[in-house]
Amino acid sequence: MLRRPVAAAALALFAAACADPAGTNLPGGTLVVAMAGEPNTLVPALAATASDQAIAQQLFDRLADLPDDLNTLGDRGFRPRLAQRWDWSADSLQIRFHLDPRARWHDGRPVRAEDVRFTWALYADPKTGAPFAPLITNIDSVTVADSLTAVFWFHRRTAEQFYDATYQMLIHPAHRLAGVAHDSLRASPFAQAPVGSGRFRFVAYQPGVQAEIAADTGNYKGRAKLDRVIFKMIGDPSAALAQLLAREVDVVDNLRPEAAAQVSARSDLRVEPYRSLLVGYVALSLHDKATPRPHPVLGDVAMRRALALSLDRTAYVRAVFDSNATVPDGPAPSAIAPRDTALHPWPHDPAAADRLLDSLGWARGADGMRARNGQPLALRILVPTTSATRQRLATFIQAALKERGIALTVESLEPTAIGPRRDARDFDLFIQAVSLDPTLSVLKQSWGGANAMVPRSSNITGYASPAFDALSDSAIASGSPAAARAYWARAFRVINDDVPGIWLYEPRALMGIHRRIEATRLLPTYWFAGLADWSIPASQRLPRDRATR
Amino acid sequence: VVLVVAVASLVLMRLAPGDPLGASLDGAQVPPGVRAQWRAQMGADVPLPIMVLRWLGHALTGDLGFAYSRGMPVARAIGAALPWTALLGAVALLAGFAGGIGLAMAQARAAGTRLDRWLGTGALAAWALPEFVVALVLVEFLAVRWGWLPTGGCCDAAITGGAPWALRVADRARHLVLPGLALALVIAAQVARHQRVTLLEAWRAPFLRAARARGVARAALWWRHAWRAAVGPTVQLAGLSLPLLAGGAFVVERVFAWPGMGQLAFQALADRDPHLAVGCVVLSAALVVLGGALAELVQAALDPRTAA
């Protein structure tokens, strides 16, 4: 049995060589990726940051992969991964996943249904502290029907049952982790040398220097087209850019627009834009700090609408991002937002804003600034010092509101200092940038009424709308993808009318990349999702592409 | 001293505005319940006195805690970064002190001439320039424009563990040049300013006038007599520079992506990782104490009059 993957890989190589006598498409090469942050963990169940995910997703497999169109409703378009196929029960409350019998862990042991059951138990156990555990609560249990069949049982039918079962969990090896206490997983030996079933296997991790993974040559899904991928830890964006320009690294993600211009000017590099799931918006505090009392100024929906009408968002986004961002129509980026022609962000209409402010009793004084009953109309906006784009946007907003007679103070703070202020809702306006999961159901966390008064919840504005909650609940509970989309479109109209946030930008992510790299499937979820299919033509390989360990 | 520094660091880390789980998770949708669980695992949810006592209890057994932002024990994180900083610090200190002493000697021997003024102005400029400016200029010209040296990092991705030993050493050396030079230039300028003054003072001392009268060769006068008498403050300076070997140079390590203690401490502070930050501070404090003591010992050996 152990020889089968090797034989399959040899056959695949032979076939490739026959089709390509010059050998230009043979696998090989080394990709060096600049990684902005050190991974916090190599254990997928604990992975929360992009750095964690970048490595974990190469080493471990899901049961099925999300389709390229990011559909999360039903199972349409999902691509088999560890699961070769799946069946639904008649009542749709269970899904039987039939595992690929060829799948092996990198230590040679076969992947079995028990691994799937173990993985769900690991994610679901609160002691583990899995960040995505709250997103799989609709899974009641996972049982083992036979060694290659795992059965997922659900509490209730929803349009995203299949997505819940497949997207959030990377399957862990039970035989490696069975004796490890779930609350000490982070410090376990497995966390230092993870063993997965993905098309890359773990090679080495030098803290602060680099993490290295290599192609699993006998992998059941086919050998990765690259020999090695090295994630170099380069915390400073300028240092990462310098290393890209000097050809010491091949990929730098999240280029700033000015850096992208430098990269574009080079013949050996290119800029690869791709859609992202990031959305930036001005969160408006609806409560007086963390109390149930309405915010003295922003508690009034007319005031929030006046603010939205005051801002020329298209112009600001153009000035800050050039053509690399657009203004979203709602709280989610267009990649996953419902297609609804009736959705329009509030237009830039200073005259309408003035009329609203006047009607609320905020009259202009001799200096042009507004006040009511002797109280000046003054607000504060919170932005992180680490985001140049958000700082610039705050300046534009400040200038625009000043023209409307509203004094806005910009408070720039370190991200670590922003956290407690955000959690305590100690802000008036806050420019928030959130990278969403590919499902709209995550919006319940940020905008759902159930979280409105929960301390430290993602609903930082305290927004609570029975109409929005009912529509989003209906969308989530809907068994029909078409109905779910229609409910979401209506929910977006409700939240747009209520203006708990002013949607500012959804950027196209810019990646600086060496020209010899053929990058495929840059998905908005994670650009590295298709890394195993990236390749480097043999004729264009550099000396480091031919290096072996 | 180290104990006081450790306790003060723990208290300051706790009192400083910020959230240990804030920075690295900016934008990530980690729910509050999970964050609370992580805080509990970090020991960040207990009252400050208990946290301090717990840390001290563990530290006495050699356990500096768990570096949450790195997913590994603090000792391992420091153990991974320390050799890189020690290497960079040692090279920079050796080059900086050798260069600085040489520069000072050249200035002192040409005291009052145009050469002395030029060298003095150059040293002053190098001392006055912020390290990051020196570092960025070096990267721009020697690495990006002319491609002579790597822009940063400590090793080439192509040079793997299986590569010949000599090749790996050469690779490390190439990566060491720019950060080493950026640090050494500033150290050399500082040393030269100190050393020149003390050399000229020694040169005017009676014992040197006597040696000159006895017809001792000029080179021997400078190196054997004047420099030996003038080296004391420089040794003190060297001792006080020892923390560079362990504390790292924040800016230079950051600009050159050098994986040393400076980067580690910077990231620990940015991530508000309390155990890791305190571990870095404690190590640096221990080195300051050790460096001061070593400097006094060496100076006493060189000049027995200074021994108390």
PDB file of N, CA, C and O in Angstrom, chain A residues 32 38 40 49 126-127 129-131 134 186-187 192 207-209 228 230 235 239 242-243 246 248 390 416 436-437 456 544 547-549, chain B residues 18-19 23-26 29 31-32 34 37-39 41 66 68-72 76 150-154 157-158 160 254-255 259 270 272:
ATOM      1  N   VAL A  32      10.400  32.033  -2.384  1.00  0.00           N
ATOM      2  CA  VAL A  32      10.706  32.686  -1.108  1.00  0.00           C
ATOM      3  C   VAL A  32       9.674  33.789  -0.882  1.00  0.00           C
ATOM      4  O   VAL A  32       9.562  34.716  -1.684  1.00  0.00           O
ATOM      5  N   GLU A  38       5.456  37.004  12.419  1.00  0.00           N
ATOM      6  CA  GLU A  38       5.881  35.678  12.874  1.00  0.00           C
ATOM      7  C   GLU A  38       4.631  34.841  13.113  1.00  0.00           C
ATOM      8  O   GLU A  38       3.647  35.343  13.653  1.00  0.00           O
ATOM      9  N   ASN A  40       2.121  32.772  15.086  1.00  0.00           N
ATOM     10  CA  ASN A  40       1.891  32.578  16.521  1.00  0.00           C
ATOM     11  C   ASN A  40       1.865  31.104  16.874  1.00  0.00           C
ATOM     12  O   ASN A  40       2.120  30.723  18.013  1.00  0.00           O
ATOM     13  N   THR A  49      -4.009  34.191  12.741  1.00  0.00           N
ATOM     14  CA  THR A  49      -3.502  35.257  11.877  1.00  0.00           C
ATOM     15  C   THR A  49      -3.196  34.711  10.478  1.00  0.00           C
ATOM     16  O   THR A  49      -3.112  33.493  10.275  1.00  0.00           O
ATOM     17  N   PRO A 126     -13.864  23.818  24.366  1.00  0.00           N
ATOM     18  CA  PRO A 126     -13.501  25.192  24.745  1.00  0.00           C
ATOM     19  C   PRO A 126     -12.080  25.297  25.306  1.00  0.00           C
ATOM     20  O   PRO A 126     -11.447  26.340  25.200  1.00  0.00           O
ATOM     21  N   LYS A 127     -11.584  24.199  25.898  1.00  0.00           N
ATOM     22  CA  LYS A 127     -10.220  24.243  26.456  1.00  0.00           C
ATOM     23  C   LYS A 127      -9.171  24.461  25.366  1.00  0.00           C
ATOM     24  O   LYS A 127      -8.094  24.971  25.627  1.00  0.00           O
ATOM     25  N   GLY A 129      -9.397  26.432  22.807  1.00  0.00           N
ATOM     26  CA  GLY A 129      -9.310  27.847  22.443  1.00  0.00           C
ATOM     27  C   GLY A 129      -9.184  28.039  20.943  1.00  0.00           C
ATOM     28  O   GLY A 129      -8.497  28.938  20.478  1.00  0.00           O
ATOM     29  N   ALA A 130      -9.866  27.181  20.184  1.00  0.00           N
ATOM     30  CA  ALA A 130      -9.832  27.321  18.713  1.00  0.00           C
ATOM     31  C   ALA A 130     -10.588  28.585  18.322  1.00  0.00           C
ATOM     32  O   ALA A 130     -11.758  28.735  18.692  1.00  0.00           O
ATOM     33  N   PRO A 131      -9.951  29.504  17.588  1.00  0.00           N
ATOM     34  CA  PRO A 131     -10.609  30.782  17.306  1.00  0.00           C
ATOM     35  C   PRO A 131     -11.890  30.650  16.503  1.00  0.00           C
ATOM     36  O   PRO A 131     -12.769  31.491  16.608  1.00  0.00           O
ATOM     37  N   PRO A 134     -16.620  29.022  17.561  1.00  0.00           N
ATOM     38  CA  PRO A 134     -18.018  29.496  17.554  1.00  0.00           C
ATOM     39  C   PRO A 134     -18.684  29.381  16.181  1.00  0.00           C
ATOM     40  O   PRO A 134     -19.897  29.486  16.093  1.00  0.00           O
ATOM     41  N   ARG A 186      -0.659  24.306  22.349  1.00  0.00           N
ATOM     42  CA  ARG A 186       0.240  25.327  21.809  1.00  0.00           C
ATOM     43  C   ARG A 186       1.703  25.041  22.157  1.00  0.00           C
ATOM     44  O   ARG A 186       2.611  25.396  21.401  1.00  0.00           O
ATOM     45  N   ALA A 187       1.912  24.408  23.307  1.00  0.00           N
ATOM     46  CA  ALA A 187       3.287  24.153  23.759  1.00  0.00           C
ATOM     47  C   ALA A 187       3.725  22.713  23.492  1.00  0.00           C
ATOM     48  O   ALA A 187       4.785  22.301  23.936  1.00  0.00           O
ATOM     49  N   GLN A 192       5.753  22.255  17.315  1.00  0.00           N
ATOM     50  CA  GLN A 192       7.090  22.608  16.803  1.00  0.00           C
ATOM     51  C   GLN A 192       7.393  21.880  15.492  1.00  0.00           C
ATOM     52  O   GLN A 192       8.227  22.338  14.712  1.00  0.00           O
ATOM     53  N   PRO A 207      12.821  30.326  14.397  1.00  0.00           N
ATOM     54  CA  PRO A 207      12.104  31.523  14.857  1.00  0.00           C
ATOM     55  C   PRO A 207      12.840  32.798  14.459  1.00  0.00           C
ATOM     56  O   PRO A 207      14.050  32.893  14.609  1.00  0.00           O
ATOM     57  N   GLY A 208      12.092  33.722  13.934  1.00  0.00           N
ATOM     58  CA  GLY A 208      12.660  35.004  13.554  1.00  0.00           C
ATOM     59  C   GLY A 208      13.367  34.985  12.215  1.00  0.00           C
ATOM     60  O   GLY A 208      13.693  36.029  11.663  1.00  0.00           O
ATOM     61  N   VAL A 209      13.631  33.819  11.674  1.00  0.00           N
ATOM     62  CA  VAL A 209      14.388  33.725  10.423  1.00  0.00           C
ATOM     63  C   VAL A 209      13.469  33.253   9.299  1.00  0.00           C
ATOM     64  O   VAL A 209      13.139  34.022   8.402  1.00  0.00           O
ATOM     65  N   ARG A 228      10.178  23.701  -2.947  1.00  0.00           N
ATOM     66  CA  ARG A 228      10.224  24.243  -1.585  1.00  0.00           C
ATOM     67  C   ARG A 228       9.531  25.598  -1.553  1.00  0.00           C
ATOM     68  O   ARG A 228       9.537  26.328  -2.545  1.00  0.00           O
ATOM     69  N   ILE A 230       9.801  28.894   1.116  1.00  0.00           N
ATOM     70  CA  ILE A 230      10.428  29.427   2.328  1.00  0.00           C
ATOM     71  C   ILE A 230       9.703  30.714   2.702  1.00  0.00           C
ATOM     72  O   ILE A 230       9.594  31.633   1.885  1.00  0.00           O
ATOM     73  N   GLY A 235       9.623  41.717   9.244  1.00  0.00           N
ATOM     74  CA  GLY A 235       8.569  42.500   9.880  1.00  0.00           C
ATOM     75  C   GLY A 235       8.383  43.879   9.278  1.00  0.00           C
ATOM     76  O   GLY A 235       7.275  44.407   9.254  1.00  0.00           O
ATOM     77  N   ALA A 239      11.830  46.840   4.479  1.00  0.00           N
ATOM     78  CA  ALA A 239      12.864  45.811   4.332  1.00  0.00           C
ATOM     79  C   ALA A 239      12.383  44.721   3.374  1.00  0.00           C
ATOM     80  O   ALA A 239      13.153  44.212   2.556  1.00  0.00           O
ATOM     81  N   ALA A 242      12.694  46.079  -0.117  1.00  0.00           N
ATOM     82  CA  ALA A 242      14.109  46.101  -0.530  1.00  0.00           C
ATOM     83  C   ALA A 242      14.561  44.698  -0.926  1.00  0.00           C
ATOM     84  O   ALA A 242      15.283  44.524  -1.916  1.00  0.00           O
ATOM     85  N   GLN A 243      14.116  43.691  -0.191  1.00  0.00           N
ATOM     86  CA  GLN A 243      14.527  42.323  -0.511  1.00  0.00           C
ATOM     87  C   GLN A 243      13.885  41.837  -1.816  1.00  0.00           C
ATOM     88  O   GLN A 243      14.481  41.064  -2.554  1.00  0.00           O
ATOM     89  N   ALA A 246      15.810  43.476  -4.604  1.00  0.00           N
ATOM     90  CA  ALA A 246      17.140  42.864  -4.728  1.00  0.00           C
ATOM     91  C   ALA A 246      17.037  41.377  -5.078  1.00  0.00           C
ATOM     92  O   ALA A 246      18.043  40.665  -5.060  1.00  0.00           O
ATOM     93  N   GLU A 248      15.918  38.915  -3.459  1.00  0.00           N
ATOM     94  CA  GLU A 248      16.198  37.970  -2.372  1.00  0.00           C
ATOM     95  C   GLU A 248      14.926  37.248  -1.939  1.00  0.00           C
ATOM     96  O   GLU A 248      14.993  36.186  -1.341  1.00  0.00           O
ATOM     97  N   ARG A 390      -5.393  54.445   6.643  1.00  0.00           N
ATOM     98  CA  ARG A 390      -6.477  54.888   7.526  1.00  0.00           C
ATOM     99  C   ARG A 390      -6.184  56.278   8.106  1.00  0.00           C
ATOM    100  O   ARG A 390      -7.091  57.065   8.340  1.00  0.00           O
ATOM    101  N   THR A 416      -2.133  48.084  19.849  1.00  0.00           N
ATOM    102  CA  THR A 416      -2.326  47.457  21.160  1.00  0.00           C
ATOM    103  C   THR A 416      -3.082  48.385  22.108  1.00  0.00           C
ATOM    104  O   THR A 416      -3.745  47.923  23.026  1.00  0.00           O
ATOM    105  N   LEU A 436     -12.876  39.633   6.233  1.00  0.00           N
ATOM    106  CA  LEU A 436     -13.999  38.749   6.558  1.00  0.00           C
ATOM    107  C   LEU A 436     -13.752  37.329   6.067  1.00  0.00           C
ATOM    108  O   LEU A 436     -12.968  37.101   5.145  1.00  0.00           O
ATOM    109  N   ASP A 437     -14.462  36.406   6.682  1.00  0.00           N
ATOM    110  CA  ASP A 437     -14.565  35.061   6.131  1.00  0.00           C
ATOM    111  C   ASP A 437     -15.406  35.165   4.861  1.00  0.00           C
ATOM    112  O   ASP A 437     -16.126  36.143   4.681  1.00  0.00           O
ATOM    113  N   ARG A 456     -16.494  43.407  24.846  1.00  0.00           N
ATOM    114  CA  ARG A 456     -15.405  42.922  24.005  1.00  0.00           C
ATOM    115  C   ARG A 456     -15.874  42.139  22.782  1.00  0.00           C
ATOM    116  O   ARG A 456     -15.121  41.371  22.204  1.00  0.00           O
ATOM    117  N   ARG A 544      18.936  29.468  -6.862  1.00  0.00           N
ATOM    118  CA  ARG A 544      18.308  29.001  -5.619  1.00  0.00           C
ATOM    119  C   ARG A 544      17.154  28.031  -5.880  1.00  0.00           C
ATOM    120  O   ARG A 544      16.777  27.260  -5.009  1.00  0.00           O
ATOM    121  N   ALA A 547      18.578  24.545  -5.647  1.00  0.00           N
ATOM    122  CA  ALA A 547      19.193  24.121  -4.387  1.00  0.00           C
ATOM    123  C   ALA A 547      18.364  23.011  -3.752  1.00  0.00           C
ATOM    124  O   ALA A 547      17.148  23.022  -3.825  1.00  0.00           O
ATOM    125  N   THR A 548      19.026  22.057  -3.183  1.00  0.00           N
ATOM    126  CA  THR A 548      18.336  20.990  -2.456  1.00  0.00           C
ATOM    127  C   THR A 548      18.903  20.927  -1.051  1.00  0.00           C
ATOM    128  O   THR A 548      19.994  21.407  -0.796  1.00  0.00           O
ATOM    129  N   ARG A 549      18.100  20.330  -0.172  1.00  0.00           N
ATOM    130  CA  ARG A 549      18.586  20.226   1.213  1.00  0.00           C
ATOM    131  C   ARG A 549      19.605  19.119   1.359  1.00  0.00           C
ATOM    132  O   ARG A 549      19.528  18.119   0.724  1.00  0.00           O
TER     133      ARG A 549
ATOM    134  N   GLY B  18      -2.904  48.876  26.365  1.00  0.00           N
ATOM    135  CA  GLY B  18      -2.711  47.890  25.314  1.00  0.00           C
ATOM    136  C   GLY B  18      -3.214  46.538  25.730  1.00  0.00           C
ATOM    137  O   GLY B  18      -3.416  46.268  26.896  1.00  0.00           O
ATOM    138  N   ASP B  19      -3.390  45.702  24.726  1.00  0.00           N
ATOM    139  CA  ASP B  19      -3.957  44.392  24.943  1.00  0.00           C
ATOM    140  C   ASP B  19      -2.987  43.365  24.395  1.00  0.00           C
ATOM    141  O   ASP B  19      -2.583  43.450  23.243  1.00  0.00           O
ATOM    142  N   ALA B  23      -2.707  43.535  19.056  1.00  0.00           N
ATOM    143  CA  ALA B  23      -1.995  43.896  17.831  1.00  0.00           C
ATOM    144  C   ALA B  23      -1.982  42.777  16.806  1.00  0.00           C
ATOM    145  O   ALA B  23      -2.328  42.972  15.650  1.00  0.00           O
ATOM    146  N   SER B  24      -1.624  41.582  17.252  1.00  0.00           N
ATOM    147  CA  SER B  24      -1.459  40.521  16.265  1.00  0.00           C
ATOM    148  C   SER B  24      -2.808  40.062  15.725  1.00  0.00           C
ATOM    149  O   SER B  24      -2.860  39.374  14.715  1.00  0.00           O
ATOM    150  N   LEU B  25      -3.873  40.434  16.396  1.00  0.00           N
ATOM    151  CA  LEU B  25      -5.176  39.965  15.951  1.00  0.00           C
ATOM    152  C   LEU B  25      -6.019  41.093  15.381  1.00  0.00           C
ATOM    153  O   LEU B  25      -7.222  40.947  15.249  1.00  0.00           O
ATOM    154  N   ASP B  26      -5.385  42.215  15.048  1.00  0.00           N
ATOM    155  CA  ASP B  26      -6.123  43.341  14.491  1.00  0.00           C
ATOM    156  C   ASP B  26      -6.833  42.879  13.219  1.00  0.00           C
ATOM    157  O   ASP B  26      -6.209  42.466  12.265  1.00  0.00           O
ATOM    158  N   GLN B  29     -11.116  37.764  13.291  1.00  0.00           N
ATOM    159  CA  GLN B  29     -12.420  37.661  13.955  1.00  0.00           C
ATOM    160  C   GLN B  29     -12.382  36.613  15.051  1.00  0.00           C
ATOM    161  O   GLN B  29     -13.070  35.597  14.992  1.00  0.00           O
ATOM    162  N   PRO B  31     -13.465  35.545  18.490  1.00  0.00           N
ATOM    163  CA  PRO B  31     -14.537  35.989  19.384  1.00  0.00           C
ATOM    164  C   PRO B  31     -14.056  36.222  20.811  1.00  0.00           C
ATOM    165  O   PRO B  31     -13.013  35.689  21.215  1.00  0.00           O
ATOM    166  N   PRO B  32     -14.828  37.031  21.573  1.00  0.00           N
ATOM    167  CA  PRO B  32     -14.380  37.405  22.914  1.00  0.00           C
ATOM    168  C   PRO B  32     -14.164  36.212  23.838  1.00  0.00           C
ATOM    169  O   PRO B  32     -13.249  36.214  24.649  1.00  0.00           O
ATOM    170  N   VAL B  34     -13.107  33.220  23.107  1.00  0.00           N
ATOM    171  CA  VAL B  34     -11.829  32.570  22.802  1.00  0.00           C
ATOM    172  C   VAL B  34     -10.678  33.446  23.290  1.00  0.00           C
ATOM    173  O   VAL B  34      -9.691  32.945  23.846  1.00  0.00           O
ATOM    174  N   GLN B  37     -10.235  32.898  26.855  1.00  0.00           N
ATOM    175  CA  GLN B  37      -9.571  31.611  27.088  1.00  0.00           C
ATOM    176  C   GLN B  37      -8.062  31.748  26.879  1.00  0.00           C
ATOM    177  O   GLN B  37      -7.254  31.240  27.647  1.00  0.00           O
ATOM    178  N   TRP B  38      -7.675  32.476  25.833  1.00  0.00           N
ATOM    179  CA  TRP B  38      -6.256  32.673  25.556  1.00  0.00           C
ATOM    180  C   TRP B  38      -5.593  33.493  26.665  1.00  0.00           C
ATOM    181  O   TRP B  38      -4.474  33.220  27.066  1.00  0.00           O
ATOM    182  N   ARG B  39      -6.326  34.521  27.139  1.00  0.00           N
ATOM    183  CA  ARG B  39      -5.776  35.332  28.232  1.00  0.00           C
ATOM    184  C   ARG B  39      -5.519  34.461  29.459  1.00  0.00           C
ATOM    185  O   ARG B  39      -4.521  34.611  30.138  1.00  0.00           O
ATOM    186  N   GLN B  41      -4.919  31.256  29.455  1.00  0.00           N
ATOM    187  CA  GLN B  41      -3.760  30.402  29.184  1.00  0.00           C
ATOM    188  C   GLN B  41      -2.452  31.173  29.344  1.00  0.00           C
ATOM    189  O   GLN B  41      -1.431  30.627  29.738  1.00  0.00           O
ATOM    190  N   PHE B  66       5.922  31.474  28.742  1.00  0.00           N
ATOM    191  CA  PHE B  66       5.618  31.079  27.369  1.00  0.00           C
ATOM    192  C   PHE B  66       5.455  32.328  26.509  1.00  0.00           C
ATOM    193  O   PHE B  66       4.713  33.241  26.870  1.00  0.00           O
ATOM    194  N   TYR B  68       3.765  33.902  23.936  1.00  0.00           N
ATOM    195  CA  TYR B  68       2.517  33.630  23.240  1.00  0.00           C
ATOM    196  C   TYR B  68       2.585  34.040  21.769  1.00  0.00           C
ATOM    197  O   TYR B  68       2.072  33.349  20.891  1.00  0.00           O
ATOM    198  N   SER B  69       3.251  35.164  21.520  1.00  0.00           N
ATOM    199  CA  SER B  69       3.289  35.657  20.141  1.00  0.00           C
ATOM    200  C   SER B  69       4.169  34.786  19.251  1.00  0.00           C
ATOM    201  O   SER B  69       4.127  34.912  18.032  1.00  0.00           O
ATOM    202  N   ARG B  70       4.975  33.920  19.842  1.00  0.00           N
ATOM    203  CA  ARG B  70       5.850  33.060  19.048  1.00  0.00           C
ATOM    204  C   ARG B  70       5.470  31.592  19.143  1.00  0.00           C
ATOM    205  O   ARG B  70       6.077  30.746  18.484  1.00  0.00           O
ATOM    206  N   GLY B  71       4.535  31.271  20.024  1.00  0.00           N
ATOM    207  CA  GLY B  71       4.118  29.888  20.161  1.00  0.00           C
ATOM    208  C   GLY B  71       5.193  28.984  20.700  1.00  0.00           C
ATOM    209  O   GLY B  71       5.294  27.817  20.299  1.00  0.00           O
ATOM    210  N   MET B  72       6.017  29.494  21.596  1.00  0.00           N
ATOM    211  CA  MET B  72       7.098  28.671  22.151  1.00  0.00           C
ATOM    212  C   MET B  72       7.552  29.257  23.490  1.00  0.00           C
ATOM    213  O   MET B  72       7.246  30.416  23.793  1.00  0.00           O
ATOM    214  N   ARG B  76      13.267  29.469  24.610  1.00  0.00           N
ATOM    215  CA  ARG B  76      13.571  29.017  23.252  1.00  0.00           C
ATOM    216  C   ARG B  76      13.600  30.190  22.277  1.00  0.00           C
ATOM    217  O   ARG B  76      14.451  30.250  21.386  1.00  0.00           O
ATOM    218  N   PRO B 150      23.689  41.452   0.179  1.00  0.00           N
ATOM    219  CA  PRO B 150      22.250  41.265   0.412  1.00  0.00           C
ATOM    220  C   PRO B 150      21.644  42.417   1.214  1.00  0.00           C
ATOM    221  O   PRO B 150      22.337  43.031   2.036  1.00  0.00           O
ATOM    222  N   THR B 151      20.372  42.684   0.951  1.00  0.00           N
ATOM    223  CA  THR B 151      19.723  43.820   1.629  1.00  0.00           C
ATOM    224  C   THR B 151      19.399  43.527   3.079  1.00  0.00           C
ATOM    225  O   THR B 151      19.253  44.436   3.876  1.00  0.00           O
ATOM    226  N   GLY B 152      19.231  42.263   3.401  1.00  0.00           N
ATOM    227  CA  GLY B 152      18.864  41.970   4.786  1.00  0.00           C
ATOM    228  C   GLY B 152      18.729  40.487   5.031  1.00  0.00           C
ATOM    229  O   GLY B 152      19.045  39.660   4.172  1.00  0.00           O
ATOM    230  N   GLY B 153      18.249  40.166   6.212  1.00  0.00           N
ATOM    231  CA  GLY B 153      18.159  38.764   6.602  1.00  0.00           C
ATOM    232  C   GLY B 153      19.521  38.275   7.065  1.00  0.00           C
ATOM    233  O   GLY B 153      20.506  39.020   7.059  1.00  0.00           O
ATOM    234  N   CYS B 154      19.549  37.000   7.450  1.00  0.00           N
ATOM    235  CA  CYS B 154      20.820  36.464   7.957  1.00  0.00           C
ATOM    236  C   CYS B 154      21.375  35.392   7.049  1.00  0.00           C
ATOM    237  O   CYS B 154      22.510  34.954   7.210  1.00  0.00           O
ATOM    238  N   ALA B 157      18.230  31.980   1.034  1.00  0.00           N
ATOM    239  CA  ALA B 157      17.321  30.833   1.005  1.00  0.00           C
ATOM    240  C   ALA B 157      17.928  29.650   0.263  1.00  0.00           C
ATOM    241  O   ALA B 157      17.590  28.508   0.532  1.00  0.00           O
ATOM    242  N   ALA B 158      18.825  29.932  -0.682  1.00  0.00           N
ATOM    243  CA  ALA B 158      19.409  28.845  -1.469  1.00  0.00           C
ATOM    244  C   ALA B 158      20.448  28.057  -0.684  1.00  0.00           C
ATOM    245  O   ALA B 158      20.763  26.927  -1.025  1.00  0.00           O
ATOM    246  N   THR B 160      21.156  25.943   1.985  1.00  0.00           N
ATOM    247  CA  THR B 160      20.413  25.128   2.950  1.00  0.00           C
ATOM    248  C   THR B 160      21.364  24.448   3.929  1.00  0.00           C
ATOM    249  O   THR B 160      22.580  24.562   3.811  1.00  0.00           O
ATOM    250  N   ARG B 254      15.922  45.855  12.713  1.00  0.00           N
ATOM    251  CA  ARG B 254      14.629  45.990  12.033  1.00  0.00           C
ATOM    252  C   ARG B 254      14.844  46.292  10.547  1.00  0.00           C
ATOM    253  O   ARG B 254      14.249  45.659   9.686  1.00  0.00           O
ATOM    254  N   VAL B 255      15.703  47.287  10.284  1.00  0.00           N
ATOM    255  CA  VAL B 255      15.921  47.686   8.888  1.00  0.00           C
ATOM    256  C   VAL B 255      16.514  46.531   8.077  1.00  0.00           C
ATOM    257  O   VAL B 255      16.143  46.310   6.928  1.00  0.00           O
ATOM    258  N   PRO B 259      17.524  38.621  12.527  1.00  0.00           N
ATOM    259  CA  PRO B 259      16.625  37.947  13.484  1.00  0.00           C
ATOM    260  C   PRO B 259      17.162  37.907  14.915  1.00  0.00           C
ATOM    261  O   PRO B 259      17.187  36.858  15.551  1.00  0.00           O
ATOM    262  N   ALA B 270       5.549  45.275  20.700  1.00  0.00           N
ATOM    263  CA  ALA B 270       4.442  45.598  19.790  1.00  0.00           C
ATOM    264  C   ALA B 270       3.258  44.666  20.036  1.00  0.00           C
ATOM    265  O   ALA B 270       2.104  45.074  19.976  1.00  0.00           O
ATOM    266  N   ARG B 272       2.654  43.225  22.837  1.00  0.00           N
ATOM    267  CA  ARG B 272       2.366  43.231  24.284  1.00  0.00           C
ATOM    268  C   ARG B 272       2.439  41.807  24.844  1.00  0.00           C
ATOM    269  O   ARG B 272       1.561  41.382  25.600  1.00  0.00           O
TER     270      ARG B 272
END
